[in-house]
Tab-separated table of C-alpha atoms in Angstrom:
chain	number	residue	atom	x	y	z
R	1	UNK	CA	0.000	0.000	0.000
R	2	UNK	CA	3.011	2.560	0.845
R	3	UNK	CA	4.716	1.548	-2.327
R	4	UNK	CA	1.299	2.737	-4.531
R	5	UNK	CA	0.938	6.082	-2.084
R	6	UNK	CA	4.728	6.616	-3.076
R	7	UNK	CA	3.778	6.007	-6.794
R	8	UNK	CA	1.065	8.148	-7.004
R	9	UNK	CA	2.690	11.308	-5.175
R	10	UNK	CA	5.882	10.612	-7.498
R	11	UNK	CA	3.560	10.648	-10.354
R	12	UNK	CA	2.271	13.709	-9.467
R	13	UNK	CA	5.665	15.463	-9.075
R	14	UNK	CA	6.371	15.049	-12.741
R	15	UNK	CA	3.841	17.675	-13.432
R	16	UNK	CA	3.786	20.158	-10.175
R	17	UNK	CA	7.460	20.697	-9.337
R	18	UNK	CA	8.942	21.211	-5.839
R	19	UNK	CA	4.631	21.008	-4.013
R	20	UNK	CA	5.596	17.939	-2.383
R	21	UNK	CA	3.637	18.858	0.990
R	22	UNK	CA	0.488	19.712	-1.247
R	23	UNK	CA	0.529	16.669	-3.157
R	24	UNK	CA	0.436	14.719	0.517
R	25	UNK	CA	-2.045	16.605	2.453
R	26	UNK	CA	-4.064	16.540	-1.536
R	27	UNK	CA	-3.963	12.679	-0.910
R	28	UNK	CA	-4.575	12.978	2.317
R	29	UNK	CA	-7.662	14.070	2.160
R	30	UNK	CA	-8.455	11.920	-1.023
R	31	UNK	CA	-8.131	8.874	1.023
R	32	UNK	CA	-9.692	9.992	4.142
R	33	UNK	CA	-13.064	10.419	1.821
R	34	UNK	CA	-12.931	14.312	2.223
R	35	UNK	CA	-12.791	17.512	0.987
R	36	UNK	CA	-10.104	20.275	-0.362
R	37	UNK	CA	-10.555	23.984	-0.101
R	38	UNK	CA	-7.322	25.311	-2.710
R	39	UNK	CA	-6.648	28.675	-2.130
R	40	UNK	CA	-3.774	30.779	-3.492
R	41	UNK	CA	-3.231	33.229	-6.132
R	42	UNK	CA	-3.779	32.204	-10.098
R	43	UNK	CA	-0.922	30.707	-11.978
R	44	UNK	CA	0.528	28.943	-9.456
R	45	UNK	CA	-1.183	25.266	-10.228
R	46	UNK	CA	-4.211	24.620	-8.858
R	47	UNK	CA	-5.557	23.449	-11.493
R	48	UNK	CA	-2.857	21.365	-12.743
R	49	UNK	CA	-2.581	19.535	-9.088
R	50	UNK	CA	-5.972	18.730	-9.413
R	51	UNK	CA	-5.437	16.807	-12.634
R	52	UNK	CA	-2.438	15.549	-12.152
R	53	UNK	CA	-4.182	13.937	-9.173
R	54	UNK	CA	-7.204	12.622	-11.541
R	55	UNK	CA	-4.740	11.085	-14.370
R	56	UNK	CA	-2.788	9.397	-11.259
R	57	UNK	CA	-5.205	7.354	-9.637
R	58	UNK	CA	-7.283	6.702	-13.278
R	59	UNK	CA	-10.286	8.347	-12.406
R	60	UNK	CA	-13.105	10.697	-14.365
R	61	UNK	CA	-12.142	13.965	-13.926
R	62	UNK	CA	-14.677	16.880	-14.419
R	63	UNK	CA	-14.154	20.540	-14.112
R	64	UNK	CA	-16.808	22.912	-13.304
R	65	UNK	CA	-16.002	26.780	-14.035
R	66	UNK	CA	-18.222	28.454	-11.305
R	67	UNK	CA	-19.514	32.254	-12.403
R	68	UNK	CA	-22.064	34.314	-10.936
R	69	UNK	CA	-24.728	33.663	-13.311
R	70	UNK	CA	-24.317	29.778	-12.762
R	71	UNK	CA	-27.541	27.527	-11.485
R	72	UNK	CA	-27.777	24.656	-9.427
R	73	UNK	CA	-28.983	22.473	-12.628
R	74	UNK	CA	-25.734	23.173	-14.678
R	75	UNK	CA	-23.783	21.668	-11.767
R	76	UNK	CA	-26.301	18.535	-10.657
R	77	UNK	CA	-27.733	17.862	-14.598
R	78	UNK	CA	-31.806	18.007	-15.467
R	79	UNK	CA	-34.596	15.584	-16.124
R	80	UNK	CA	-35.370	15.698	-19.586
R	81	UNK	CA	-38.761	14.690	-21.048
R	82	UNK	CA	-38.500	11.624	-23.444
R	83	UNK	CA	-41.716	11.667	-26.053
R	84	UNK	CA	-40.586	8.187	-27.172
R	85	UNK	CA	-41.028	6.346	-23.469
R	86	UNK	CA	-43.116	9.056	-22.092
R	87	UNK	CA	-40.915	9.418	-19.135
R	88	UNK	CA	-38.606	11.862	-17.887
R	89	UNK	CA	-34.524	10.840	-17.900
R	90	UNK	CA	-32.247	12.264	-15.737
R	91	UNK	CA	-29.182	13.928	-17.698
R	92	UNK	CA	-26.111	14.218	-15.329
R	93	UNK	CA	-23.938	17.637	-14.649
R	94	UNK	CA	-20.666	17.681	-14.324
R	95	UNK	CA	-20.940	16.791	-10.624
R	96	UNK	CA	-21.432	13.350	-11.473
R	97	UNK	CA	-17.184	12.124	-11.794
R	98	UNK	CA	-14.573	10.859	-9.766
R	99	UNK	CA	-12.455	13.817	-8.857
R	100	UNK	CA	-13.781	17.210	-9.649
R	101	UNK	CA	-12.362	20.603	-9.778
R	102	UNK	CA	-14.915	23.287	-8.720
R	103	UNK	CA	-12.751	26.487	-9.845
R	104	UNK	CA	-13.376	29.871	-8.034
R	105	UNK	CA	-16.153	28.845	-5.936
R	106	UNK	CA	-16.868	31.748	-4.403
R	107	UNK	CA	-17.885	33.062	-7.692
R	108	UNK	CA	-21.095	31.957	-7.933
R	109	UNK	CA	-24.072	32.378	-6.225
R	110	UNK	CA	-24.732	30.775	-2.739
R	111	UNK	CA	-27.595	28.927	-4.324
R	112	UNK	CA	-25.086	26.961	-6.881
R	113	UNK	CA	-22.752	27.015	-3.305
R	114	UNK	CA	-25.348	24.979	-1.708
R	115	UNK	CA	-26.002	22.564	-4.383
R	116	UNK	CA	-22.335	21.650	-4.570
R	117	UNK	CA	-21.877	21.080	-0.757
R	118	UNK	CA	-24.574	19.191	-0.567
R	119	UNK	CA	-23.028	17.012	-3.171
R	120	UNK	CA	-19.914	17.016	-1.501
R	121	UNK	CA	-21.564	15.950	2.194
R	122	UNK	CA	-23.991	13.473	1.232
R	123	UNK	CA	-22.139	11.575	-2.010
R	124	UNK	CA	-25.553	11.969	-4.170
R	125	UNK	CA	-27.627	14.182	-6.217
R	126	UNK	CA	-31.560	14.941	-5.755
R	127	UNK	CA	-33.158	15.842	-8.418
R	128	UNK	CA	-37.204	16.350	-8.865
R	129	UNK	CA	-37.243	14.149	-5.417
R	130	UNK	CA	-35.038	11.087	-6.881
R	131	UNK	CA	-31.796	10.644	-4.893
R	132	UNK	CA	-29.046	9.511	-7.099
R	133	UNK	CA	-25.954	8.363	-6.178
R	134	UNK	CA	-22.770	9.153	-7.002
R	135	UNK	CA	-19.494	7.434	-8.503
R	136	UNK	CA	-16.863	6.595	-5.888
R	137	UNK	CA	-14.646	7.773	-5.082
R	138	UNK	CA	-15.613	10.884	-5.322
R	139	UNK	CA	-13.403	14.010	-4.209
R	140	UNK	CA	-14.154	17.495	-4.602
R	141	UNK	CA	-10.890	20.185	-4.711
R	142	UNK	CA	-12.938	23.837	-4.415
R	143	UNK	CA	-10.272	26.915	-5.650
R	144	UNK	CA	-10.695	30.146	-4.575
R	145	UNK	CA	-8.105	33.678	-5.505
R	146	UNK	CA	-7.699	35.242	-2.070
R	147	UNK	CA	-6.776	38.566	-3.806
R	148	UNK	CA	-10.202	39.655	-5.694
R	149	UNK	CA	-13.490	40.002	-3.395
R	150	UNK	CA	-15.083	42.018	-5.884
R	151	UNK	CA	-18.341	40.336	-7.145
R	152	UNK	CA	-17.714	37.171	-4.986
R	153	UNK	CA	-19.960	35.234	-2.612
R	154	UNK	CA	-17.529	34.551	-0.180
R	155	UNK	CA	-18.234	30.564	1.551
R	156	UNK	CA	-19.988	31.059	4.932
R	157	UNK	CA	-18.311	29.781	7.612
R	158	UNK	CA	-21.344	26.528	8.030
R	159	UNK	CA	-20.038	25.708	4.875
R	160	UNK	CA	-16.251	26.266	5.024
R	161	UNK	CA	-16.138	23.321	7.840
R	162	UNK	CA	-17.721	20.929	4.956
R	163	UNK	CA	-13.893	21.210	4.078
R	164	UNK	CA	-11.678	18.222	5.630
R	165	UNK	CA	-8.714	20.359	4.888
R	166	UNK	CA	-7.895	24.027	3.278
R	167	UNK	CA	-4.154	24.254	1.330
R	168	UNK	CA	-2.178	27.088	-0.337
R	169	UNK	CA	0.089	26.483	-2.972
R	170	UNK	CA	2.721	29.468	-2.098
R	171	UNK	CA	4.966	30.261	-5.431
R	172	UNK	CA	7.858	28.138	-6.167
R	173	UNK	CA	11.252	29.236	-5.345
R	174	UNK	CA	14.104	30.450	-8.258
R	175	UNK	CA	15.099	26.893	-8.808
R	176	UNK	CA	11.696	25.164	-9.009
R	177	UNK	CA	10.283	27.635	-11.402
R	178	UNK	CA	13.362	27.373	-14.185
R	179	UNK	CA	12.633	23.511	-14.072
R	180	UNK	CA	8.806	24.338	-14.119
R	181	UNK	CA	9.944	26.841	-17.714
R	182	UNK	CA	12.406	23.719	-18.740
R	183	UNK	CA	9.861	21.131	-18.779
R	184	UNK	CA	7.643	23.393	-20.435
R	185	UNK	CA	9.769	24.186	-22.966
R	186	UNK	CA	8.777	21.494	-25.556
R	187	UNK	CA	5.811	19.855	-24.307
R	188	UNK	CA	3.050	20.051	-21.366
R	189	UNK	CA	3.895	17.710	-19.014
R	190	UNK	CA	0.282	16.646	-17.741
R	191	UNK	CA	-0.789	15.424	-21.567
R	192	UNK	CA	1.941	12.376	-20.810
R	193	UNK	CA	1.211	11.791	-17.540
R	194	UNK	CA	0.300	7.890	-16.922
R	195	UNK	CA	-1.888	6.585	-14.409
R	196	UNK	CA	-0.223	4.784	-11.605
R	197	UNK	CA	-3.234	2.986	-9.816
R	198	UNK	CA	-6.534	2.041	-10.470
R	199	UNK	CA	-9.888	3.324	-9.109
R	200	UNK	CA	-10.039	0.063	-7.388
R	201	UNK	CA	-6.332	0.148	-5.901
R	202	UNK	CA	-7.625	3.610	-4.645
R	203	UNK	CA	-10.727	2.107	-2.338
R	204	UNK	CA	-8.594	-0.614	-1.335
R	205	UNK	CA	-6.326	2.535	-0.173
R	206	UNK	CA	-9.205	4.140	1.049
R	207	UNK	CA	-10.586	0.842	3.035
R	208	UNK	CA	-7.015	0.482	4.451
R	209	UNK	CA	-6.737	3.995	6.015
R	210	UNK	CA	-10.278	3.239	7.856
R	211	UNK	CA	-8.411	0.325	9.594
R	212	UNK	CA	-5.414	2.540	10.934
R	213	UNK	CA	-5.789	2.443	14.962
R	214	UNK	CA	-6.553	5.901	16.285
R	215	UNK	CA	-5.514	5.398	20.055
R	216	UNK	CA	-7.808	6.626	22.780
R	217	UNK	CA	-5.258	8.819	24.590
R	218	UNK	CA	-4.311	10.353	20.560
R	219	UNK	CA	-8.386	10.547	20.310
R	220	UNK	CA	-8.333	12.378	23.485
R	221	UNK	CA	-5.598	14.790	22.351
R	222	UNK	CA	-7.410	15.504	19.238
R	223	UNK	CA	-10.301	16.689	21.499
R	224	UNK	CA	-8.309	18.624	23.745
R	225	UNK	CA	-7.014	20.388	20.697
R	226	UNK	CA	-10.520	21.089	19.609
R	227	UNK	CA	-11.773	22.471	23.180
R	228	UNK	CA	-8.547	24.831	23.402
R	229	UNK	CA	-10.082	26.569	20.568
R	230	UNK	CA	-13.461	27.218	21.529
R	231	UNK	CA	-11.951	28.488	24.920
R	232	UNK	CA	-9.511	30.689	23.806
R	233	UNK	CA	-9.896	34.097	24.506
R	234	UNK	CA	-9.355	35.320	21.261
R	235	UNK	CA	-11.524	32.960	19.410
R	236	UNK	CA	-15.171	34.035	18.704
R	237	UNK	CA	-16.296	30.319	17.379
R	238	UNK	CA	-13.747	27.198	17.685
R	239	UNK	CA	-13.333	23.890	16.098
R	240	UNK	CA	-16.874	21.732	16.287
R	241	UNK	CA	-17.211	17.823	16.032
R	242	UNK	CA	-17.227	17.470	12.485
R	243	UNK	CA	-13.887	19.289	12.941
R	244	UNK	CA	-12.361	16.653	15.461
R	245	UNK	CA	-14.003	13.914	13.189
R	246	UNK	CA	-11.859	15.292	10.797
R	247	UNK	CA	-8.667	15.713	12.038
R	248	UNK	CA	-9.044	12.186	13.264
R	249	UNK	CA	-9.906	11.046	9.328
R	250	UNK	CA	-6.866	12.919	7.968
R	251	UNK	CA	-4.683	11.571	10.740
R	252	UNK	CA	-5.449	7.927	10.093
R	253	UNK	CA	-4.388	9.183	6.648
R	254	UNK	CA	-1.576	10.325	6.947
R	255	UNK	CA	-0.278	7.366	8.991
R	256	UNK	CA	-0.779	5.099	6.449
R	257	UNK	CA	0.942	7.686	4.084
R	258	UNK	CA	4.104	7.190	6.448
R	259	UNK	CA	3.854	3.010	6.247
R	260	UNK	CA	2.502	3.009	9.759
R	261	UNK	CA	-0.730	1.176	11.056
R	262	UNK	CA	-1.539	3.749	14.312
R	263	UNK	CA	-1.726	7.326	14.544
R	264	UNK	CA	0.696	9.174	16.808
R	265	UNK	CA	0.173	12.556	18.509
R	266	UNK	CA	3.090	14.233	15.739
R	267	UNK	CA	0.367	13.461	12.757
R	268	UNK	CA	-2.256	15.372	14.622
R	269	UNK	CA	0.012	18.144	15.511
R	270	UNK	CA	1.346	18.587	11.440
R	271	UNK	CA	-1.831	18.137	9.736
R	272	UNK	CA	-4.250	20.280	12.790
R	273	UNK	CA	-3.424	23.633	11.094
R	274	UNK	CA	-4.502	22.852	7.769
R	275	UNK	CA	-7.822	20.547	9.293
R	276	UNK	CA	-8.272	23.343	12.022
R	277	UNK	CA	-7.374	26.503	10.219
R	278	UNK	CA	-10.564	27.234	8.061
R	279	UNK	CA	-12.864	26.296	10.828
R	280	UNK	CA	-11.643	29.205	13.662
R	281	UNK	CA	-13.320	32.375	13.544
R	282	UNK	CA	-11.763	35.162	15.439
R	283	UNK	CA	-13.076	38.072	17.653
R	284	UNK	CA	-13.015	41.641	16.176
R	285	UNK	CA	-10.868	42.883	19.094
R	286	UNK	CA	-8.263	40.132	18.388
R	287	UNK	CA	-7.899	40.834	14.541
R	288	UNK	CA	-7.506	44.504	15.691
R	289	UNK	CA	-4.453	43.704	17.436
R	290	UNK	CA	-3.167	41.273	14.621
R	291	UNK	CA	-3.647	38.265	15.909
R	292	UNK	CA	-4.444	35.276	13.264
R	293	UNK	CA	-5.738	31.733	13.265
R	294	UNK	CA	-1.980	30.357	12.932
R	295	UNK	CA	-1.526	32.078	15.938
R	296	UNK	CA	-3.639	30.748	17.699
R	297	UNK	CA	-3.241	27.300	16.848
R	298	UNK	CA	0.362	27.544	17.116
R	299	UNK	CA	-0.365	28.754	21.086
R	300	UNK	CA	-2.767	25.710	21.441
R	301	UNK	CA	-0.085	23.524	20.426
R	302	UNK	CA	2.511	24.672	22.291
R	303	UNK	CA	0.695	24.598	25.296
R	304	UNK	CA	-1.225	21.148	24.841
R	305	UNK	CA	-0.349	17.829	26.366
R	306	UNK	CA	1.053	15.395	24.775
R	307	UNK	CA	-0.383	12.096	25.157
R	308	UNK	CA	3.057	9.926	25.883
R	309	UNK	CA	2.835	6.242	25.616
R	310	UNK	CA	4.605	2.759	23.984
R	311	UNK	CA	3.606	1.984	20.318
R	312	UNK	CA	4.497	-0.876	19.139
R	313	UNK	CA	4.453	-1.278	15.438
R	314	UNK	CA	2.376	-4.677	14.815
């Protein structure tokens, strides 16, 4: 199982040059069965991640362009009248795919917003009272430009935590980006990109990281993680459930990433920020006196403790 993890984030390296961290915690989430908020300037490969990502792992990927005058129905697909059987046939949107790229999210309407999530949380699509449900695995990454508000619907926060995890890319450094301009030079690397595993290698992957043993004391820690947030004096809402839930997903994860069957407190101390991050909302007062989220967390974690006992590899 480590050996196809190792081939699939190699794979993806070919395309998306010196991103190793983004391809992991990409993957991460991919195998914990959640979701990726992307969020980072354009032109720095977003886009590219995602479907290097798709082509990796074989699976159907779809890319939905959100804009503001986008409806729910262009995302989920219609019901179409049929004269010849006298019934109606559903026609499936884009939604319906393995791994799909919802670009600039936050510039469409919160109507199309809702449709999406609710995609995302429940695996299915309901149209005209019919639930259908959708190919699996299926994996959402959601893109949004940080630098241009202007005729955005920015996610509320109830829907930011249907997130497992958000990322930025950052810009590569002087190095990385004269390979990025070599490899471009002739061809585009994604068009000979090869898949490395198949969709069913990838639910045996995704079966495997269920079976990872989350110990009570780490399951503890994770809580004690979330509670520091909500009691912080700087924090106006912290971390809820669905937010421990997840760290606890993305932990059992990343273990596996690493070739190890049990979580240790380190995994949920790396990956917390990104699981965390997205799901704190400060107080007014605190943002005043320039105070952010990293911040905070960082604090938490400093001042947390650590659950110390034996593991024994098995």
């Amino acid at each position: 199982m480590h050996r196809k993890i190792e081939r699939i984030i190699g794979n993806i390296e070919k395309v998306i040059i010196g991103k190793r961290e983004v391809a992991e915690l990409s993957l991460v989430a991919l195998l914990a069965g959640g979701h990726v908020l992307l969020e980072d300037v354009p032109g720095v490969g977003k886009t590219m991640m995602v479907r290097a990502l798709a082509k990796s792992v074989s699976a159907e990927f779809k890319r939905i362009q959100f804009t503001p005058d986008l409806l729910p129905s262009d995302v989920l697909g219609v019901s179409i009248y049929n004269p010849k059987t006298l019934q109606f046939e559903f026609r499936p949107g884009p939604i319906v795919g393995n791994i799909i790229l919802a670009d600039e999210i936050n510039r469409t309407s919160p109507k199309t917003q809702s449709a999406l999530l609710e995609c995302m949380e429940e695996s299915s699509v309901s149209i005209d009272g019919e639930v259908i449900p959708l190919p699996m695995p299926f994996f959402v990454m959601a893109t949004q430009n940080p630098i241009e508000y202007e005729g955005t619907f920015p996610l509320p926060e109830a829907q930011l935590d249907r997130f497992l995890m958000k990322i930025r890319m950052g810009y590569p450094t002087e190095s990385e980006e004269i390979e990025i301009l070599r490899r471009a030079e002739k061809s585009v690397p994604i068009d000979h990109l090869e898949p490395v595993v198949t969709i069913s290698e990838l639910l045996e992957l995704q079966e495997e990281v269920r079976n990872v043993y989350v110990d009570d004391s780490v399951k503890g820690y994770i809580v004690q993680l979330a509670r520091a947030t909500r009691e912080d004096a700087g924090v106006y809402l912290g971390v809820s459930p669905r937010g421990t839930i997840a760290l606890m997903r993305a932990s059992q994860a990343y273990a596996k990433m690493q070739d190890r069957d049990f979580v240790k407190p380190d995994d949920v101390q790396y990956l917390a920020p990104f699981v965390f991050g997205h799901r704190i909302i400060l107080k007014p007062e605190a943002r005043y006196e320039g105070v952010t989220v990293d911040d905070v967390l960082d604090n938490i974690i400093a001042g947390s403790v650590i659950p110390i006992r034996r593991f024994v590899e098995r």
